[in-house]
mmCIF file of C-alpha atoms in Angstrom:
data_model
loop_
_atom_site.group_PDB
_atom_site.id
_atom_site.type_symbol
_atom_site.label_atom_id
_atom_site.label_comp_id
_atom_site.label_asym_id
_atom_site.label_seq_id
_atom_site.Cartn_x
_atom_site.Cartn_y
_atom_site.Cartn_z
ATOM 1 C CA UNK T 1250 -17.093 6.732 6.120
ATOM 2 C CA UNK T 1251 -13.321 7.662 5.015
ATOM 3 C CA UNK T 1252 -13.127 6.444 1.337
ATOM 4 C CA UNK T 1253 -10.539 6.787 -1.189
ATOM 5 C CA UNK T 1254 -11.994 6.340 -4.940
ATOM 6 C CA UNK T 1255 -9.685 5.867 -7.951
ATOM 7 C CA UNK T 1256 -10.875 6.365 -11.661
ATOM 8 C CA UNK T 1257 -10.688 4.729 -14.280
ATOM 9 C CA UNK T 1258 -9.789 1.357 -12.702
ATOM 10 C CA UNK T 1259 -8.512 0.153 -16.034
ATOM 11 C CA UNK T 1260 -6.750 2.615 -18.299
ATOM 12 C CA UNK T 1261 -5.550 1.220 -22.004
ATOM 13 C CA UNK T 1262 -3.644 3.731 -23.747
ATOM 14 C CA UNK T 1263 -1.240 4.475 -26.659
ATOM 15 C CA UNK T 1264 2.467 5.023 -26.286
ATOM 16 C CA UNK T 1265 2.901 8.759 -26.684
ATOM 17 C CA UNK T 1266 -0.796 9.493 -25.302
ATOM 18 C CA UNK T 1267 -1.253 11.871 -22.740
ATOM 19 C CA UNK T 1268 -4.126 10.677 -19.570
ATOM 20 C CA UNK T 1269 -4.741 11.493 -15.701
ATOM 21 C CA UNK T 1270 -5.392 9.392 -12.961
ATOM 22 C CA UNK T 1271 -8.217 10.728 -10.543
ATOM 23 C CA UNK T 1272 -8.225 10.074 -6.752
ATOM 24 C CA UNK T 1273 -11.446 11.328 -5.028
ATOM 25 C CA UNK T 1274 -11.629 10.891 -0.967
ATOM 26 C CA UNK T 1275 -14.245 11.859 1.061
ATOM 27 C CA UNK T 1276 -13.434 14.140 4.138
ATOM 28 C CA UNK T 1277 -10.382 16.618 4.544
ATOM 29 C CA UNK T 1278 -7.194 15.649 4.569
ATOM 30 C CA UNK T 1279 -3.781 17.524 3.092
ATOM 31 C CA UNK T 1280 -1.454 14.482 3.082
ATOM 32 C CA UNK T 1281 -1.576 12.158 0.355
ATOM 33 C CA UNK T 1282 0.794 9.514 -1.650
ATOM 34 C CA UNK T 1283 0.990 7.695 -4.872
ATOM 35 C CA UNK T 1284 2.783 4.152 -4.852
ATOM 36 C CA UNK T 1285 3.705 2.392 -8.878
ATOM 37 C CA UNK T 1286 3.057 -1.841 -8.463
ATOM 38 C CA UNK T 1287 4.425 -3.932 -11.204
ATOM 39 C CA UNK T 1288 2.549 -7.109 -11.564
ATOM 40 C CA UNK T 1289 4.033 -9.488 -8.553
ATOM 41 C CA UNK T 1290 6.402 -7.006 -6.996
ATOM 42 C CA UNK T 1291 5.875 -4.237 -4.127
ATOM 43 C CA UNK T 1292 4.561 -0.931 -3.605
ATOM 44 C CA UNK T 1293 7.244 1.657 -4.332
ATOM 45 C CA UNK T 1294 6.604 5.537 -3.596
ATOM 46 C CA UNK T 1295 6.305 7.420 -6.117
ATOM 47 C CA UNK T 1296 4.969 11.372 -4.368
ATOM 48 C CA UNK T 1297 4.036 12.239 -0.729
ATOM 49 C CA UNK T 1298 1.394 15.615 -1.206
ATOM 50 C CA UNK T 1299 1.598 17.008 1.812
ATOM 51 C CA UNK T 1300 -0.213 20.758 1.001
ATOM 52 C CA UNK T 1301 -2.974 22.038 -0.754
ATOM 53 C CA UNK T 1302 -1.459 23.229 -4.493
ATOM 54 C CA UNK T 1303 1.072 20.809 -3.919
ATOM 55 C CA UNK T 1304 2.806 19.829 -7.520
ATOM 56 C CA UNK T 1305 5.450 17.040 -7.880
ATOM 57 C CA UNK T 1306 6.888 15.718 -11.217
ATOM 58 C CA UNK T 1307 9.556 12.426 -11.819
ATOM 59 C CA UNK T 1308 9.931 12.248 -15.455
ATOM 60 C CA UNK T 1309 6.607 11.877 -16.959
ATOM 61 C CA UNK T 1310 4.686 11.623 -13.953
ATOM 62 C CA UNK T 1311 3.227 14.508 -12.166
ATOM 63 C CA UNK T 1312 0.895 14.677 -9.264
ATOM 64 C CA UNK T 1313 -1.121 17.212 -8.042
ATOM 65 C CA UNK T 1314 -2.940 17.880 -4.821
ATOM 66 C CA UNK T 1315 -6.500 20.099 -4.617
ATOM 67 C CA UNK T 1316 -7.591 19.735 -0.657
ATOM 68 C CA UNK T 1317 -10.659 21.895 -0.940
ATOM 69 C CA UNK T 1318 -11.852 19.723 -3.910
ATOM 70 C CA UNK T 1319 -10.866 16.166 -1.695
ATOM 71 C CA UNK T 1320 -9.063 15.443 -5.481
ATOM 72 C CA UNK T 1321 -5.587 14.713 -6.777
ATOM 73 C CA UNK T 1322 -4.645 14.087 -9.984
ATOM 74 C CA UNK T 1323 -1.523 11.613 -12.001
ATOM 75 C CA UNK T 1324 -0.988 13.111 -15.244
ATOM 76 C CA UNK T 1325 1.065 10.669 -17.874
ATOM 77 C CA UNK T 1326 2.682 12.937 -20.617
ATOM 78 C CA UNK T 1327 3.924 11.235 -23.818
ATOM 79 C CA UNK T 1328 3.468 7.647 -22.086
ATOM 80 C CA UNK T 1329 5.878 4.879 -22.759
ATOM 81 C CA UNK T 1330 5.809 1.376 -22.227
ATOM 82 C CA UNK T 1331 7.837 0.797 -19.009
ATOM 83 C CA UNK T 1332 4.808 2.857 -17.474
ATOM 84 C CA UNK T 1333 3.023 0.353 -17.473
ATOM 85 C CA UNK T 1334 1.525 -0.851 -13.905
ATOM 86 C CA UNK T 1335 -0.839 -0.405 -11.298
ATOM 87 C CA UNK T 1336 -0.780 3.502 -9.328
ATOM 88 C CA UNK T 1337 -2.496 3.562 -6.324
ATOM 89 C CA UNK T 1338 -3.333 6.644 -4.508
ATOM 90 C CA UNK T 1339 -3.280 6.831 -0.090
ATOM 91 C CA UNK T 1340 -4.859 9.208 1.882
ATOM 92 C CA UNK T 1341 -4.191 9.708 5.913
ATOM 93 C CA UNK T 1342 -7.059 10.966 7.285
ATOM 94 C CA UNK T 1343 -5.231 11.685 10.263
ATOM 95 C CA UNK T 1344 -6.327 7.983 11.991
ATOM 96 C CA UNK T 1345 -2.645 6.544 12.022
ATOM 97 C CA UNK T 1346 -3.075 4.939 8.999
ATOM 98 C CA UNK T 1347 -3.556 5.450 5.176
ATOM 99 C CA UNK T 1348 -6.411 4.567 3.627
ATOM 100 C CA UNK T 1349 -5.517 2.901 -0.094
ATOM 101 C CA UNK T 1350 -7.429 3.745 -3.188
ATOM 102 C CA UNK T 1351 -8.727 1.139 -5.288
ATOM 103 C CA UNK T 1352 -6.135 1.208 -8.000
ATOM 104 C CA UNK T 1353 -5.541 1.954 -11.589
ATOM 105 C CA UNK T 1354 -3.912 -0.836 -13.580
ATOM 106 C CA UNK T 1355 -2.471 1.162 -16.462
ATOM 107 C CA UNK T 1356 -1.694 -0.783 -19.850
ATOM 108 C CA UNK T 1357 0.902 0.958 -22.547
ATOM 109 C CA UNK T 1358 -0.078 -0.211 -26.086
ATOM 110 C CA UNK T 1359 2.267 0.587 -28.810
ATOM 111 C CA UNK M 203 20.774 -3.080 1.138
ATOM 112 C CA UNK M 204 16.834 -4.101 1.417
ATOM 113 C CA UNK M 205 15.111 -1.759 3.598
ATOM 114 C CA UNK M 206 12.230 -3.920 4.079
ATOM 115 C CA UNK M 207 12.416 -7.682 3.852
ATOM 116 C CA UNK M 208 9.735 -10.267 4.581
ATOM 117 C CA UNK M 209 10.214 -14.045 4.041
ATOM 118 C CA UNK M 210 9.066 -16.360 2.911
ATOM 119 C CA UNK M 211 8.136 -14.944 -0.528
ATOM 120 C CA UNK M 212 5.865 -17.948 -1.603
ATOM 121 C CA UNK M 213 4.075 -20.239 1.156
ATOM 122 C CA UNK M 214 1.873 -23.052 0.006
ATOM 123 C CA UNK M 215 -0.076 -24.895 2.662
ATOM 124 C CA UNK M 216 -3.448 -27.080 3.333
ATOM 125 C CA UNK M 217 -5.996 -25.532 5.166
ATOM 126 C CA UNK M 218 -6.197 -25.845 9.024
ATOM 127 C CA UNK M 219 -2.164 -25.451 9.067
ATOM 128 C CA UNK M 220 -0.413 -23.175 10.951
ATOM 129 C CA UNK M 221 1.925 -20.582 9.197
ATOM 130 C CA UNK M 222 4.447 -17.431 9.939
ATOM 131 C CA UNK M 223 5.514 -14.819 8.392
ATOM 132 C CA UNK M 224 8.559 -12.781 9.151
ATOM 133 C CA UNK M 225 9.541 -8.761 8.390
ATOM 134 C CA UNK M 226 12.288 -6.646 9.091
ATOM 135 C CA UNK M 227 13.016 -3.475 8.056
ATOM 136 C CA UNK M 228 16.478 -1.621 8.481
ATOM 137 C CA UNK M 229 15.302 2.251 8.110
ATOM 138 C CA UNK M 230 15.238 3.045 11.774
ATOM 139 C CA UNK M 231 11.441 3.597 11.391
ATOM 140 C CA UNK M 232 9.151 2.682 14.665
ATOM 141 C CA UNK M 233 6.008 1.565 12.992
ATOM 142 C CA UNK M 234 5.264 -1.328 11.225
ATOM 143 C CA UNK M 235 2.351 -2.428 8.815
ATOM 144 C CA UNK M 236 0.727 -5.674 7.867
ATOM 145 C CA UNK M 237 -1.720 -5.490 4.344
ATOM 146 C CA UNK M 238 -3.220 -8.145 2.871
ATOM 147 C CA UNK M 239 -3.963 -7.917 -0.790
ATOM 148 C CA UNK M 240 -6.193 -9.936 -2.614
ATOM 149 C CA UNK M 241 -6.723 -10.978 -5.911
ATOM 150 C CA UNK M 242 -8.890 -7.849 -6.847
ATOM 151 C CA UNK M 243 -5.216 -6.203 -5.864
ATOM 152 C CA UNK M 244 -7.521 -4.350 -3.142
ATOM 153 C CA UNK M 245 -4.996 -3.384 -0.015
ATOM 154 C CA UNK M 246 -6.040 -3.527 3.061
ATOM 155 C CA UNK M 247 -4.672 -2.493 6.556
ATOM 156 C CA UNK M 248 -4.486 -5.753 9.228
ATOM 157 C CA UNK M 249 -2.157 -4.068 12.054
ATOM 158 C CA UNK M 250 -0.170 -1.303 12.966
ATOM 159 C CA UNK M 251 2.860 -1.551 15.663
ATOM 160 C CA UNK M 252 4.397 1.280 17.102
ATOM 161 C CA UNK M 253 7.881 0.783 18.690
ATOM 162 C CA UNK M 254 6.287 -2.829 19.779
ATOM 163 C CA UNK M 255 2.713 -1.643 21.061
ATOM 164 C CA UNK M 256 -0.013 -2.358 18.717
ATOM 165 C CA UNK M 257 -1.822 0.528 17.513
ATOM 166 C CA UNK M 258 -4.541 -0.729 15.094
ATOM 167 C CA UNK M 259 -6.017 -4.199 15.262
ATOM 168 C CA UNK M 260 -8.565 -3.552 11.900
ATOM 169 C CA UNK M 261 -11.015 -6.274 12.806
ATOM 170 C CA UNK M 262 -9.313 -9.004 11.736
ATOM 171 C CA UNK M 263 -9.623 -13.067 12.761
ATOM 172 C CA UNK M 264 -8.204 -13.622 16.154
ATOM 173 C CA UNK M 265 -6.646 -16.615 14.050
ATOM 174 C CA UNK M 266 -4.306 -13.974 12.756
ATOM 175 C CA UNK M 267 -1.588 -13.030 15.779
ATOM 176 C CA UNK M 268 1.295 -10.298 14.937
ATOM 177 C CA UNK M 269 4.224 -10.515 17.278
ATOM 178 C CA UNK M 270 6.934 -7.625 17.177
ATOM 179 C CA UNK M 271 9.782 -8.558 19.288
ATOM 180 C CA UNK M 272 11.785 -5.151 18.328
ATOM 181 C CA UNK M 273 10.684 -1.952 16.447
ATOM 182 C CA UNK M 274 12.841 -3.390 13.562
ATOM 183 C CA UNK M 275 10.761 -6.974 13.210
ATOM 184 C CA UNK M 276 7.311 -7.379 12.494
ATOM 185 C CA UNK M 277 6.031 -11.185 12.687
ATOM 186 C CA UNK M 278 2.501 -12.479 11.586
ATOM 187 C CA UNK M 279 1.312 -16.085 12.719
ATOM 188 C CA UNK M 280 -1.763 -17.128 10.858
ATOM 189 C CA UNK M 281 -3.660 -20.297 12.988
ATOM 190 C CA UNK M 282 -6.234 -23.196 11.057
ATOM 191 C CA UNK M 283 -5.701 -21.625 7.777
ATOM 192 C CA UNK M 284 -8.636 -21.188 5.233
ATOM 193 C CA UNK M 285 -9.103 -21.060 1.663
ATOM 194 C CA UNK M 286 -9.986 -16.898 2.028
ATOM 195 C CA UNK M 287 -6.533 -16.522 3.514
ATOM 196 C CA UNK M 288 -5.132 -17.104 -0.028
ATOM 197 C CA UNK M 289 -3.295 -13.289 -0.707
ATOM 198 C CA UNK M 290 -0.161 -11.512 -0.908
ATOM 199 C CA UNK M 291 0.735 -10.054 2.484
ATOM 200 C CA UNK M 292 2.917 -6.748 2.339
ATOM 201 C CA UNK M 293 4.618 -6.069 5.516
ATOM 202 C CA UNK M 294 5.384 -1.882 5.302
ATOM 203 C CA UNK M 295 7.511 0.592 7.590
ATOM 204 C CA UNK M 296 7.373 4.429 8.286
ATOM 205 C CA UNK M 297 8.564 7.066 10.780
ATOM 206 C CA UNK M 298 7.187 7.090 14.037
ATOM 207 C CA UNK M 299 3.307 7.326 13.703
ATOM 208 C CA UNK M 300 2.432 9.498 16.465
ATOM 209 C CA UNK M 301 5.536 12.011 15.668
ATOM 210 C CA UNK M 302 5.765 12.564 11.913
ATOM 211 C CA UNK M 303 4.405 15.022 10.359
ATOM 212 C CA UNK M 304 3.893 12.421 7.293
ATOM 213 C CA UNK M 305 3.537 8.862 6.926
ATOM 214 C CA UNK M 306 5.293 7.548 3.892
ATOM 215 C CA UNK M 307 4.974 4.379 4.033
ATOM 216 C CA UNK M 308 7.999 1.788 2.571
ATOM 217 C CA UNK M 309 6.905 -1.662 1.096
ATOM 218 C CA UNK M 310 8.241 -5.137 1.498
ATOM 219 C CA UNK M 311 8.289 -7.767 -1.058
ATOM 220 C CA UNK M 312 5.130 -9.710 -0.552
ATOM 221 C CA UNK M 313 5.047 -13.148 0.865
ATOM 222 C CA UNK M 314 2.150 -14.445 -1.877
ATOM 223 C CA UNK M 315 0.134 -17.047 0.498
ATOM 224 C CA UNK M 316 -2.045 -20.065 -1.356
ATOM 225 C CA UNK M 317 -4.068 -22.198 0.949
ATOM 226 C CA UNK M 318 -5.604 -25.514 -0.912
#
């Protein structure tokens, strides 16, 4: 079965903290995305991992891609309040689709 | 200059009604997503178009009918609504499918469907 599994689910943590996002999946795949949701708006894109060692970094967000360990990683450095939101991780296992993650809502607390 | 647009963005209706919703995106991009999204904020995949020809159908009620009359519009028609029905519904876009090497995938606003 082609699963995607987030952890935590729920994050809490301090402004100024430092805390990663994990995103397990289950068979190979070297093509994977992180979308940001604010409560009632849209997906937006936030990486596309398309390589095994891949590395991208927007402020203080960076992703990471490890295909031999089926694992990515969102790092928060110094986290601030307008962070604050769900992530979601997608993998395409090569089926013509992605296959969603179940989420991290992620709660700044000054 | 909204790349993907769905409408309406709230829908309120009695069960056993018949509802649409519309999408269009303006990127040039040949396939087109419906997700439905429930209140767990789970996403899940409903259909998949490719310039017009449906490409994944992911076991969903045959009360649920997409329609694509161009690459750039993506319709869904929902028949005899039910209370489970109740969810946001994210219309997405990307490159063509079969010819991409990637598939980012680009979001519309949500049309947030309650059934009473």
């Amino acid at each position: 079965e082609l699963k995607v599994e987030q952890n935590p689910l729920f994050l809490s943590m301090q402004e100024g903290k430092n805390y990663t996002i994990y995103c397990n999946y289950s068979t190979t795949s070297d093509r994977l995305y992180w979308y940001r949701q604010d409560p009632g708006k849209s997906l937006e894109s936030l990486f596309v991992l398309l390589s095994n060692g891949a590395v991208k970094q927007e402020g203080r967000l960076m992703a990471s891609l490890d295909t031999k360990a089926r694992l990515s990683t969102l790092h928060i450095t110094a986290a601030v309040h307008d962070l604050s939101a769900t992530y979601f991780c997608a993998v395409d296992f090569g089926n013509e689709k992605l296959t969603f993650g179940t989420g991290t809502r992620l709660t700044i607390i000054p | 200059d909204t790349a993907v647009s769905q409408t309406p963005k709230y829908l309120v209706t009695q069960m056993g009604n018949d509802k649409s919703i519309k999408c269009e995106q303006n990127l040039g991009h040949d396939t087109m997503y419906w997700y439905k999204q429930d209140s767990k904020k789970f996403l899940k995949i409903m259909f998949s178009y490719n310039n017009k020809e449906l490409i994944i159908n992911e076991t969903v009620p045959n009360r649920f009918s997409p329609k694509s009359p161009d690459k750039a519009h993506l319709n869904l028609h929902i028949n005899s609504l039910e209370l489970g029905d109740s969810a946001v519904y994210f219309c997405a876009s990307s490159q063509d499918l079969r010819g991409a090497f990637y598939n980012e995938q680009f979001f519309g606003p949500g049309t947030r469907l309650t059934v009473l």
